[in-house]
Tab-separated table of C-alpha atoms in Angstrom:
chain	number	residue	atom	x	y	z
A	235	MET	CA	18.753	-45.009	20.432
A	236	LYS	CA	21.691	-46.838	18.860
A	237	LYS	CA	25.041	-45.103	18.365
A	238	ASN	CA	24.787	-44.992	14.565
A	239	GLU	CA	21.219	-43.676	14.843
A	240	GLN	CA	22.438	-40.905	17.148
A	241	LYS	CA	25.167	-40.000	14.640
A	242	SER	CA	22.662	-39.913	11.796
A	243	LYS	CA	20.293	-37.745	13.850
A	244	SER	CA	23.043	-35.238	14.686
A	245	GLN	CA	24.152	-34.991	11.062
A	246	ASN	CA	20.581	-34.634	9.832
A	247	PRO	CA	18.668	-32.796	12.557
A	248	GLU	CA	15.647	-32.036	10.384
A	249	ASP	CA	12.588	-34.186	10.896
A	250	PHE	CA	11.744	-35.645	7.486
A	251	THR	CA	8.453	-37.281	8.449
A	252	GLY	CA	5.734	-37.141	5.852
A	253	LEU	CA	7.988	-37.494	2.806
A	254	ARG	CA	6.476	-39.627	0.091
A	255	LEU	CA	7.086	-40.487	-3.524
A	256	THR	CA	4.540	-39.246	-6.007
A	257	LYS	CA	4.085	-39.881	-9.682
A	258	VAL	CA	6.704	-37.972	-11.672
A	259	PRO	CA	4.974	-35.680	-14.209
A	260	ASN	CA	5.878	-36.158	-17.868
A	261	LYS	CA	4.936	-32.671	-19.060
A	262	ALA	CA	4.748	-29.107	-17.752
A	263	ALA	CA	2.188	-26.276	-17.812
A	264	GLY	CA	-1.238	-26.933	-19.380
A	265	THR	CA	-4.471	-26.636	-17.394
A	266	PRO	CA	-2.868	-27.212	-13.939
A	267	ALA	CA	-0.660	-24.149	-14.494
A	268	LEU	CA	-3.705	-22.034	-15.382
A	269	LYS	CA	-5.550	-23.157	-12.274
A	270	LYS	CA	-2.596	-22.501	-9.957
A	271	ALA	CA	-2.030	-19.044	-11.451
A	272	ILE	CA	-5.689	-18.045	-11.061
A	273	ASP	CA	-5.787	-19.333	-7.472
A	274	HIS	CA	-2.768	-17.186	-6.520
A	275	LEU	CA	-4.195	-14.122	-8.201
A	276	LYS	CA	-7.553	-14.558	-6.483
A	277	SER	CA	-6.018	-14.979	-3.022
A	278	GLU	CA	-3.625	-12.039	-3.275
A	279	THR	CA	-5.478	-9.246	-5.016
A	280	GLY	CA	-8.718	-10.426	-6.621
A	281	LEU	CA	-9.290	-11.399	-10.248
A	282	PHE	CA	-10.443	-8.015	-11.598
A	283	ARG	CA	-7.466	-6.040	-10.299
A	284	GLY	CA	-5.123	-8.930	-11.003
A	285	PHE	CA	-6.035	-9.356	-14.673
A	286	LYS	CA	-5.920	-5.589	-15.168
A	287	VAL	CA	-2.236	-5.662	-14.211
A	288	LEU	CA	-1.522	-8.897	-16.117
A	289	ASN	CA	-2.803	-7.312	-19.339
A	290	LYS	CA	0.168	-4.919	-19.100
A	291	LEU	CA	2.746	-7.538	-18.124
A	292	ASN	CA	5.609	-7.838	-20.655
A	293	GLN	CA	3.710	-5.792	-23.239
A	294	HIS	CA	5.297	-2.959	-25.254
A	295	ASP	CA	3.423	-0.297	-23.279
A	296	GLY	CA	3.460	-2.178	-19.998
A	297	ILE	CA	5.728	-3.438	-17.217
A	298	ASP	CA	8.380	-6.148	-17.021
A	299	CYS	CA	7.683	-9.337	-15.114
A	300	PRO	CA	9.549	-9.596	-11.770
A	301	GLY	CA	9.564	-13.390	-12.083
A	302	CYS	CA	12.601	-14.115	-14.290
A	303	ALA	CA	14.925	-12.715	-16.935
A	304	TRP	CA	13.558	-14.483	-20.013
A	305	PRO	CA	13.282	-11.853	-22.803
A	306	ASP	CA	10.124	-10.624	-24.499
A	307	PRO	CA	9.564	-11.561	-28.160
A	308	ASP	CA	10.022	-8.691	-30.608
A	309	ASP	CA	7.882	-10.165	-33.382
A	310	GLU	CA	4.706	-11.078	-31.532
A	311	ARG	CA	3.465	-10.818	-27.979
A	312	SER	CA	0.476	-12.865	-26.964
A	313	LYS	CA	-2.656	-10.815	-26.357
A	314	LEU	CA	-3.944	-13.565	-24.099
A	315	GLY	CA	-1.000	-12.942	-21.812
A	316	GLU	CA	2.778	-12.743	-22.231
A	317	TYR	CA	3.497	-14.417	-18.903
A	318	CYS	CA	3.688	-17.807	-17.202
A	319	GLU	CA	2.482	-19.357	-13.943
A	320	ASN	CA	5.600	-18.137	-12.100
A	321	GLY	CA	5.081	-14.645	-13.485
A	322	VAL	CA	1.506	-14.559	-12.204
A	323	LYS	CA	2.662	-15.700	-8.751
A	324	ALA	CA	5.417	-13.062	-8.681
A	325	ILE	CA	3.253	-10.156	-9.786
A	326	ALA	CA	0.394	-11.268	-7.497
A	327	GLU	CA	2.698	-11.019	-4.480
A	328	GLU	CA	3.951	-7.610	-5.679
A	329	ILE	CA	0.441	-6.152	-5.986
A	330	THR	CA	-1.110	-8.011	-3.059
A	331	SER	CA	-3.984	-6.301	-1.261
A	332	LYS	CA	-2.841	-7.756	2.059
A	333	ILE	CA	-1.311	-5.039	4.226
A	334	LEU	CA	0.544	-5.518	7.512
A	335	ILE	CA	-0.228	-2.674	9.903
A	336	LYS	CA	1.290	-2.107	13.339
A	337	ASP	CA	-1.232	-4.412	15.078
A	338	PHE	CA	0.341	-7.396	13.305
A	339	PHE	CA	3.738	-6.604	14.784
A	340	ILE	CA	2.272	-5.959	18.232
A	341	LYS	CA	0.732	-9.449	18.210
A	342	ASN	CA	3.760	-11.228	16.690
A	343	THR	CA	7.140	-11.185	18.399
A	344	ILE	CA	10.472	-11.742	16.645
A	345	GLU	CA	10.373	-15.293	18.016
A	346	ASP	CA	6.920	-15.827	16.486
A	347	LEU	CA	8.028	-14.537	13.078
A	348	SER	CA	11.202	-16.652	13.152
A	349	GLN	CA	9.044	-19.800	13.163
A	350	LEU	CA	7.584	-18.888	9.754
A	351	SER	CA	9.187	-19.825	6.446
A	352	ASP	CA	10.061	-17.152	3.883
A	353	TYR	CA	7.037	-18.288	1.874
A	354	GLN	CA	4.702	-17.928	4.861
A	355	ILE	CA	6.050	-14.480	5.704
A	356	GLY	CA	5.651	-13.369	2.091
A	357	LYS	CA	2.041	-14.500	2.071
A	358	LYS	CA	1.217	-12.386	5.121
A	359	GLY	CA	1.280	-9.226	2.997
A	360	ARG	CA	3.184	-6.003	2.428
A	361	ILE	CA	4.519	-3.797	5.219
A	362	ALA	CA	2.556	-0.538	5.085
A	363	GLN	CA	4.957	1.701	7.033
A	364	PRO	CA	8.571	1.765	8.308
A	365	MET	CA	9.081	-0.705	11.144
A	366	TYR	CA	11.930	-0.556	13.666
A	367	LEU	CA	13.313	-3.080	16.154
A	368	ARG	CA	14.871	-1.274	19.097
A	369	GLN	CA	17.733	-2.873	20.947
A	370	GLY	CA	16.390	-5.221	23.625
A	371	SER	CA	12.860	-5.218	22.213
A	372	SER	CA	11.036	-8.379	21.106
A	373	ASN	CA	8.646	-6.611	18.708
A	374	TYR	CA	8.922	-4.293	15.726
A	375	GLU	CA	7.264	-0.908	16.202
A	376	GLU	CA	5.899	1.573	13.685
A	377	ILE	CA	7.952	4.729	13.088
A	378	SER	CA	7.617	7.639	10.648
A	379	TRP	CA	9.651	7.997	7.463
A	380	ASP	CA	11.464	10.967	8.994
A	381	GLN	CA	12.409	8.839	11.994
A	382	ALA	CA	13.598	6.032	9.722
A	383	PHE	CA	15.807	8.351	7.669
A	384	SER	CA	17.130	9.983	10.833
A	385	ILE	CA	18.129	6.625	12.366
A	386	ILE	CA	19.853	5.463	9.177
A	387	SER	CA	21.716	8.719	8.548
A	388	SER	CA	22.802	8.939	12.180
A	389	HIS	CA	24.384	5.497	12.047
A	390	LEU	CA	26.044	6.166	8.696
A	391	ASN	CA	27.524	9.454	9.910
A	392	LYS	CA	28.973	7.794	13.038
A	393	LEU	CA	31.081	5.296	11.054
A	394	ASP	CA	34.852	5.592	11.215
A	395	HIS	CA	35.043	5.010	7.462
A	396	PRO	CA	32.495	4.623	4.612
A	397	ASP	CA	33.838	1.110	3.923
A	398	GLN	CA	32.229	-0.007	7.199
A	399	ALA	CA	28.859	0.110	5.398
A	400	ILE	CA	27.620	-2.481	2.907
A	401	PHE	CA	24.936	-1.737	0.304
A	402	TYR	CA	23.368	-4.846	-1.236
A	403	THR	CA	21.162	-4.842	-4.332
A	404	SER	CA	18.827	-7.468	-5.766
A	405	GLY	CA	17.957	-7.969	-9.417
A	406	ARG	CA	14.423	-6.948	-8.452
A	407	THR	CA	15.630	-3.326	-8.349
A	408	SER	CA	14.706	-1.161	-11.347
A	409	ASN	CA	17.325	0.512	-13.550
A	410	GLU	CA	16.423	3.960	-12.240
A	411	ALA	CA	16.580	2.906	-8.590
A	412	ALA	CA	19.838	0.993	-9.150
A	413	PHE	CA	21.507	4.007	-10.780
A	414	LEU	CA	20.483	6.365	-7.968
A	415	TYR	CA	21.505	3.781	-5.354
A	416	GLN	CA	25.057	3.387	-6.685
A	417	LEU	CA	25.327	7.167	-7.061
A	418	PHE	CA	24.357	7.634	-3.409
A	419	VAL	CA	26.755	4.891	-2.263
A	420	ARG	CA	29.707	6.303	-4.195
A	421	SER	CA	28.992	9.843	-3.042
A	422	PHE	CA	28.984	8.401	0.488
A	423	GLY	CA	32.480	7.111	-0.276
A	424	THR	CA	32.569	3.336	-0.879
A	425	ASN	CA	32.321	0.703	-3.599
A	426	ASN	CA	30.836	-1.888	-1.227
A	427	LEU	CA	28.079	-2.815	-3.682
A	428	PRO	CA	27.582	-6.576	-3.584
A	429	ASP	CA	24.585	-7.762	-5.574
A	430	CYS	CA	22.691	-10.923	-6.380
A	431	SER	CA	24.846	-11.476	-9.472
A	432	ASN	CA	27.713	-12.420	-7.134
A	433	MET	CA	25.701	-15.463	-6.115
A	434	CYS	CA	24.255	-16.644	-9.420
A	435	HIS	CA	25.949	-15.627	-12.676
A	436	GLU	CA	29.185	-14.002	-11.539
A	437	SER	CA	31.026	-16.949	-13.082
A	438	SER	CA	29.153	-16.445	-16.369
A	439	GLY	CA	30.190	-12.801	-16.550
A	440	ARG	CA	33.795	-13.660	-15.695
A	441	ALA	CA	34.049	-16.569	-18.151
A	442	LEU	CA	32.361	-14.742	-21.028
A	443	GLY	CA	34.281	-11.527	-20.387
A	444	GLU	CA	37.629	-13.319	-20.430
A	445	SER	CA	36.862	-15.515	-23.448
A	446	LEU	CA	34.598	-13.360	-25.635
A	447	GLY	CA	35.051	-9.849	-24.277
A	448	ILE	CA	31.383	-9.425	-23.370
A	449	GLY	CA	29.990	-10.580	-20.037
A	450	LYS	CA	26.501	-11.473	-21.216
A	451	GLY	CA	24.768	-13.686	-23.743
A	452	SER	CA	25.432	-13.311	-27.457
A	453	VAL	CA	22.038	-14.465	-28.743
A	454	THR	CA	18.616	-12.856	-28.960
A	455	LEU	CA	15.256	-14.585	-28.744
A	456	GLU	CA	15.055	-14.476	-32.541
A	457	ASP	CA	18.128	-16.748	-32.767
A	458	PHE	CA	16.122	-19.608	-31.249
A	459	ASN	CA	13.947	-19.587	-34.372
A	460	HIS	CA	16.996	-20.336	-36.542
A	461	ALA	CA	19.005	-22.728	-34.366
A	462	GLU	CA	19.796	-26.251	-35.541
A	463	LEU	CA	20.813	-27.505	-32.113
A	464	ILE	CA	20.042	-26.150	-28.627
A	465	LEU	CA	21.889	-27.482	-25.560
A	466	VAL	CA	20.200	-26.766	-22.223
A	467	ILE	CA	22.774	-27.460	-19.509
A	468	GLY	CA	22.324	-27.263	-15.738
A	469	GLN	CA	19.000	-25.488	-16.044
A	470	ASN	CA	15.377	-26.232	-15.139
A	471	PRO	CA	13.341	-23.755	-17.196
A	472	GLY	CA	9.992	-25.348	-16.375
A	473	THR	CA	10.610	-24.450	-12.728
A	474	ASN	CA	12.599	-21.232	-13.044
A	475	HIS	CA	11.998	-19.707	-16.496
A	476	PRO	CA	8.736	-21.201	-17.822
A	477	ARG	CA	8.372	-18.683	-20.663
A	478	MET	CA	11.474	-20.270	-22.175
A	479	LEU	CA	9.402	-23.379	-22.874
A	480	SER	CA	7.338	-21.600	-25.528
A	481	ALA	CA	10.579	-20.464	-27.220
A	482	LEU	CA	11.840	-24.057	-27.189
A	483	GLU	CA	8.490	-25.264	-28.541
A	484	LYS	CA	8.740	-22.791	-31.406
A	485	ALA	CA	12.353	-23.813	-32.089
A	486	LYS	CA	11.293	-27.450	-32.172
A	487	LYS	CA	8.622	-26.673	-34.774
A	488	ASN	CA	11.371	-24.998	-36.822
A	489	ASN	CA	13.201	-28.367	-36.782
A	490	ALA	CA	15.761	-27.576	-34.072
A	491	LYS	CA	17.084	-30.484	-32.018
A	492	ILE	CA	17.122	-30.009	-28.249
A	493	VAL	CA	19.519	-31.763	-25.870
A	494	SER	CA	18.984	-31.407	-22.120
A	495	ILE	CA	21.906	-32.075	-19.779
A	496	ASN	CA	21.072	-32.180	-16.078
A	497	PRO	CA	21.390	-34.697	-13.213
A	498	LEU	CA	17.623	-34.557	-12.593
A	499	LYS	CA	14.988	-34.952	-15.260
A	500	GLU	CA	12.546	-32.056	-15.321
A	501	ALA	CA	9.050	-32.351	-16.726
A	502	GLY	CA	9.361	-28.999	-18.494
A	503	LEU	CA	12.262	-30.246	-20.601
A	504	VAL	CA	10.512	-33.502	-21.411
A	505	ALA	CA	7.299	-32.012	-22.830
A	506	PHE	CA	5.350	-28.747	-22.778
A	507	ALA	CA	1.566	-28.312	-22.875
A	508	HIS	CA	1.060	-24.691	-23.948
A	509	PRO	CA	-1.640	-23.259	-21.617
A	510	GLN	CA	-2.747	-20.661	-24.196
A	511	LYS	CA	-3.489	-23.201	-26.903
A	512	LEU	CA	-6.482	-25.520	-27.090
A	513	SER	CA	-4.178	-28.501	-27.523
A	514	GLY	CA	-2.330	-27.604	-24.319
A	515	ILE	CA	-5.548	-27.077	-22.372
A	516	LEU	CA	-6.680	-30.512	-23.535
A	517	GLY	CA	-3.429	-31.978	-22.226
A	518	GLN	CA	-1.623	-32.464	-25.524
A	519	ALA	CA	2.083	-31.635	-25.185
A	520	THR	CA	5.028	-30.956	-27.489
A	521	THR	CA	7.996	-33.220	-26.809
A	522	LEU	CA	10.959	-30.897	-26.295
A	523	SER	CA	14.130	-32.884	-25.544
A	524	ASP	CA	15.363	-35.171	-28.305
A	525	HIS	CA	18.016	-36.431	-25.891
A	526	TYR	CA	18.263	-36.136	-22.109
A	527	LEU	CA	21.664	-36.783	-20.511
A	528	GLN	CA	21.436	-37.309	-16.749
A	529	LEU	CA	25.092	-36.895	-15.860
A	530	ARG	CA	26.738	-36.897	-12.441
A	531	THR	CA	26.612	-33.627	-10.525
A	532	ASN	CA	29.419	-31.270	-11.610
A	533	SER	CA	30.727	-33.528	-14.363
A	534	ASP	CA	29.716	-30.980	-17.010
A	535	LEU	CA	33.348	-29.987	-17.619
A	536	ALA	CA	34.312	-33.575	-18.380
A	537	LEU	CA	31.338	-33.957	-20.738
A	538	LEU	CA	32.124	-30.733	-22.618
A	539	GLN	CA	35.772	-31.755	-22.960
A	540	PHE	CA	34.598	-35.144	-24.249
A	541	PHE	CA	32.423	-33.368	-26.831
A	542	ASN	CA	35.256	-31.054	-27.872
A	543	ARG	CA	37.698	-33.937	-28.232
A	544	HIS	CA	35.332	-35.577	-30.727
A	545	ILE	CA	34.870	-32.307	-32.645
A	546	ILE	CA	38.668	-31.931	-32.935
A	547	ASP	CA	39.163	-35.591	-33.858
A	548	GLU	CA	36.546	-35.289	-36.604
A	549	SER	CA	38.442	-32.404	-38.182
A	550	GLN	CA	35.964	-31.947	-41.038
A	551	SER	CA	33.422	-30.693	-38.490
A	552	LEU	CA	35.705	-27.808	-37.430
A	553	ASN	CA	35.069	-24.341	-38.828
A	554	ARG	CA	38.719	-23.724	-39.741
A	555	ASN	CA	38.096	-20.355	-41.386
A	556	PHE	CA	36.420	-19.068	-38.238
A	557	ILE	CA	39.129	-20.523	-35.984
A	558	GLU	CA	41.936	-18.937	-38.000
A	559	ALA	CA	40.230	-15.545	-38.362
A	560	LYS	CA	38.481	-15.110	-35.001
A	561	THR	CA	40.281	-17.159	-32.318
A	562	LYS	CA	43.669	-17.439	-30.630
A	563	ASN	CA	45.721	-20.337	-29.216
A	564	TYR	CA	43.891	-23.104	-31.081
A	565	GLU	CA	46.978	-25.337	-31.355
A	566	ALA	CA	47.682	-25.091	-27.600
A	567	TYR	CA	44.041	-25.878	-26.833
A	568	LYS	CA	44.056	-28.803	-29.295
A	569	SER	CA	47.171	-30.200	-27.643
A	570	HIS	CA	45.547	-29.921	-24.201
A	571	ILE	CA	42.319	-31.648	-25.243
A	572	GLU	CA	44.191	-34.448	-27.046
A	573	SER	CA	46.183	-35.084	-23.860
A	574	LEU	CA	42.982	-36.016	-22.012
A	575	ASP	CA	41.812	-39.617	-21.896
A	576	LYS	CA	38.440	-39.872	-23.658
A	577	GLU	CA	37.366	-42.952	-21.742
A	578	ALA	CA	38.203	-41.309	-18.417
A	579	LEU	CA	36.241	-38.194	-19.362
A	580	LEU	CA	33.136	-40.199	-20.231
A	581	LYS	CA	33.490	-42.378	-17.140
A	582	ALA	CA	33.554	-39.235	-14.976
A	583	THR	CA	30.101	-38.275	-16.267
A	584	GLY	CA	28.512	-41.627	-15.392
A	585	LEU	CA	26.769	-41.653	-18.792
A	586	ASP	CA	26.259	-44.638	-21.064
A	587	PRO	CA	28.213	-44.315	-24.353
A	588	LYS	CA	25.108	-45.253	-26.358
A	589	ASP	CA	23.241	-42.251	-24.907
A	590	VAL	CA	26.065	-39.828	-25.682
A	591	LYS	CA	26.802	-41.037	-29.227
A	592	PRO	CA	23.731	-39.482	-30.927
A	593	VAL	CA	24.436	-36.135	-29.210
A	594	ILE	CA	27.980	-36.157	-30.583
A	595	GLU	CA	26.579	-36.859	-34.057
A	596	LEU	CA	24.313	-33.823	-33.723
A	597	LEU	CA	27.245	-31.644	-32.627
A	598	LEU	CA	29.392	-32.787	-35.541
A	599	LYS	CA	26.801	-32.009	-38.204
A	600	SER	CA	25.300	-28.808	-36.706
A	601	ASN	CA	26.634	-25.288	-37.205
A	602	LYS	CA	23.927	-23.110	-35.672
A	603	ILE	CA	24.287	-24.133	-32.021
A	604	ILE	CA	22.966	-22.322	-28.929
A	605	VAL	CA	24.209	-23.298	-25.466
A	606	CYS	CA	21.899	-22.287	-22.580
A	607	TRP	CA	22.853	-22.667	-18.934
A	608	ALA	CA	21.887	-21.498	-15.478
A	609	MET	CA	23.009	-22.149	-11.924
A	610	GLY	CA	23.663	-25.847	-12.482
A	611	LEU	CA	26.861	-24.658	-14.172
A	612	THR	CA	27.547	-21.427	-12.330
A	613	GLN	CA	27.396	-22.666	-8.725
A	614	HIS	CA	30.561	-24.781	-8.673
A	615	LYS	CA	34.170	-23.907	-7.815
A	616	ASN	CA	35.140	-24.834	-11.387
A	617	ALA	CA	32.261	-22.861	-12.908
A	618	VAL	CA	34.398	-20.379	-14.871
A	619	ILE	CA	36.446	-23.019	-16.680
A	620	THR	CA	33.316	-25.100	-17.320
A	621	ILE	CA	31.558	-22.176	-19.001
A	622	LYS	CA	34.735	-21.386	-20.955
A	623	GLU	CA	34.679	-24.969	-22.217
A	624	ALA	CA	31.141	-24.445	-23.515
A	625	VAL	CA	32.405	-21.305	-25.278
A	626	ASN	CA	35.310	-23.306	-26.731
A	627	MET	CA	32.816	-25.758	-28.234
A	628	LEU	CA	30.992	-22.915	-29.972
A	629	LEU	CA	34.271	-21.424	-31.183
A	630	LEU	CA	35.385	-24.758	-32.660
A	631	LYS	CA	32.144	-24.868	-34.635
A	632	GLY	CA	32.084	-21.168	-35.555
A	633	SER	CA	28.754	-20.914	-33.775
A	634	ILE	CA	29.187	-17.469	-32.214
A	635	GLY	CA	28.215	-14.224	-33.918
A	636	ILE	CA	25.890	-15.955	-36.376
A	637	LYS	CA	22.127	-16.111	-36.684
A	638	GLY	CA	20.943	-19.113	-34.694
A	639	GLY	CA	24.128	-19.664	-32.688
A	640	GLY	CA	25.821	-18.412	-29.537
A	641	THR	CA	25.834	-18.219	-25.750
A	642	CYS	CA	22.708	-17.942	-23.603
A	643	PRO	CA	23.230	-17.638	-19.829
A	644	VAL	CA	19.715	-17.562	-18.371
A	645	ARG	CA	19.517	-15.309	-15.345
A	646	GLY	CA	17.078	-15.581	-12.490
A	647	HIS	CA	15.891	-11.959	-12.177
A	648	SER	CA	14.885	-9.529	-14.880
A	649	ASN	CA	17.394	-6.890	-13.803
A	650	VAL	CA	20.576	-8.719	-12.817
A	651	GLN	CA	22.273	-7.478	-15.988
A	652	GLY	CA	20.565	-4.087	-15.687
A	653	ASP	CA	22.005	-3.562	-12.207
A	654	ARG	CA	25.516	-4.059	-13.532
A	655	THR	CA	24.909	-1.751	-16.483
A	656	MET	CA	23.700	0.923	-14.052
A	657	GLY	CA	26.943	0.702	-12.048
A	658	ILE	CA	26.080	-1.781	-9.282
A	659	HIS	CA	29.512	-3.366	-9.092
A	660	GLU	CA	32.062	-3.742	-6.320
A	661	ARG	CA	34.842	-3.638	-8.941
A	662	PRO	CA	33.731	-0.776	-11.195
A	663	SER	CA	35.595	0.049	-14.384
A	664	LYS	CA	37.788	3.133	-14.598
A	665	LYS	CA	35.605	4.366	-17.462
A	666	LEU	CA	32.467	4.286	-15.292
A	667	LEU	CA	34.138	6.038	-12.361
A	668	ASP	CA	35.679	8.715	-14.595
A	669	SER	CA	32.275	9.391	-16.162
A	670	LEU	CA	30.500	9.652	-12.790
A	671	GLU	CA	33.154	12.020	-11.519
A	672	LYS	CA	32.916	14.208	-14.614
A	673	VAL	CA	29.118	14.414	-14.790
A	674	PHE	CA	28.281	14.667	-11.075
A	675	ASP	CA	31.334	16.620	-9.921
A	676	PHE	CA	32.381	14.664	-6.833
A	677	LYS	CA	35.424	12.525	-6.108
A	678	VAL	CA	34.442	8.875	-6.410
A	679	PRO	CA	36.114	6.073	-4.405
A	680	ARG	CA	38.569	4.044	-6.492
A	681	ASP	CA	39.353	1.055	-4.252
A	682	HIS	CA	37.523	-2.200	-4.923
A	683	GLY	CA	34.650	-2.875	-2.547
A	684	PHE	CA	33.333	-6.080	-0.978
A	685	ASP	CA	31.533	-8.679	-3.061
A	686	THR	CA	28.871	-10.858	-1.419
A	687	VAL	CA	31.248	-13.364	0.199
A	688	GLU	CA	33.630	-10.631	1.363
A	689	SER	CA	30.668	-8.675	2.772
A	690	ILE	CA	29.534	-11.633	4.868
A	691	GLN	CA	33.069	-12.161	6.172
A	692	ALA	CA	33.471	-8.436	6.928
A	693	MET	CA	30.249	-8.397	8.962
A	694	ALA	CA	31.110	-11.608	10.824
A	695	GLU	CA	34.573	-10.239	11.698
A	696	GLY	CA	33.220	-6.876	12.850
A	697	LYS	CA	34.811	-4.923	9.989
A	698	ALA	CA	31.418	-3.828	8.645
A	699	LYS	CA	28.931	-2.125	10.954
A	700	ILE	CA	25.917	-1.361	8.714
A	701	PHE	CA	24.100	-3.468	6.117
A	702	ILE	CA	21.474	-1.958	3.800
A	703	GLY	CA	19.606	-4.253	1.398
A	704	MET	CA	17.768	-2.750	-1.572
A	705	GLY	CA	15.255	-5.472	-2.407
A	706	GLY	CA	15.742	-9.232	-2.272
A	707	ASN	CA	16.411	-11.505	0.678
A	708	PHE	CA	20.159	-11.459	1.328
A	709	LEU	CA	19.984	-14.031	4.113
A	710	SER	CA	18.116	-16.643	2.077
A	711	ALA	CA	19.974	-15.925	-1.168
A	712	THR	CA	23.430	-16.567	0.270
A	713	PRO	CA	24.770	-20.136	0.347
A	714	ASP	CA	25.698	-20.287	4.069
A	715	THR	CA	22.591	-19.065	5.873
A	716	GLU	CA	23.892	-19.555	9.421
A	717	TYR	CA	27.180	-17.720	8.830
A	718	THR	CA	25.353	-14.916	7.019
A	719	ALA	CA	22.926	-14.600	9.939
A	720	LEU	CA	25.895	-14.402	12.325
A	721	GLY	CA	27.345	-11.568	10.244
A	722	LEU	CA	24.080	-9.631	10.099
A	723	ARG	CA	23.657	-9.944	13.893
A	724	GLN	CA	27.132	-8.426	14.372
A	725	CYS	CA	26.034	-5.191	12.666
A	726	ASP	CA	25.005	-2.097	14.581
A	727	LEU	CA	22.196	-1.527	12.066
A	728	THR	CA	20.616	-3.541	9.274
A	729	VAL	CA	18.083	-1.982	6.898
A	730	GLN	CA	15.835	-3.936	4.512
A	731	VAL	CA	14.011	-2.028	1.763
């Protein structure tokens, strides 16, 4: 092996054999989505039981989908099914008939299980009883619930301080469970409540809270029916939030223009074949994106500043009444934007001026503008200022607090926001803590706890001794899997619920 080949092999140890290019799809959903959904349902729980549950999914008298956070329509909910392919896959795994009893763990060692991917493990089935890995053992063993609670409580009571325990929560946790969980943790004596929001939309909450005073989106699903222009930035709804496609289809039929901004082109944002309509089943699709800007990774800030410079330069497009009545520091912001070189901003994006020009024209003439984004914006070091720049664009146009305009961070789990509302927060507000203390009559901890990154560091450095995860897969969800694994191995006890 040559020296440069050895270097390449060490930098990229994975074996990438078998990779091949396939035809890139030009539309999403349709009949293939129906077939995939039915196949998953059949393999996990059977069609009769599966469809019985699906009939209740996202209905007024039913249950929320565990697949994503896209909201349910208030005006009409499809009787054929208010769910998508991803929703069927998610609920099928939740209600699977496959059960893992103790024989499975007798036959499969920790080493055996470590060779499986998360997907393969998930497809094995649900654990039917508490399982425990004793120190030095190579297999999990079945224990009773009483034994499980005894082991956990014993370890918690032996800690030198409550802050040596970390209590993680996923957005898959219900409101009721999340509220009781944070109440238990605070009565135990710590605010170490990292959650999945730390890893996905923490920057959205911070940016929106600091700029608008509310850490969540300002639009409802109804606003999409009245929007003139919808920007979808750093988001792949066809993959992650497929029910959003029907909302975009409806907006398009109401004459909204849609601009997609993402380094990769996704089929779902190109065209959508609605699987509940005859046209979609026959393969006919609605073109969604009027313009698709494939910019360089993490050049969104430069593009938004470029947009805002044009809005300021074309002063007649500004909503001056809104700016004067509802905003602060416009002149300082204007001075900052005018100090930036427009050509340099556009060059940073890697986009062709002729592709950007029609989008600028849409921005200048539109007032009802919705900006949607997901982790393509939130997962960068400059995420907060990038999201603030998107807010600035809406403020310049007066597009916040109106029908058909505003902010729309699209979250990955249905209860990420619900967790926070229920008190899952490592930096709780004084108002929340005062209320808990008053109602439940115990002294709550006031010091800030560990967020996700701080929790990983605390475990790796031996400052945290116990990790308890309420739903979700902390190891896979965190950005540095190996370092997180090191931290978890340092703990005296880890508990996964």
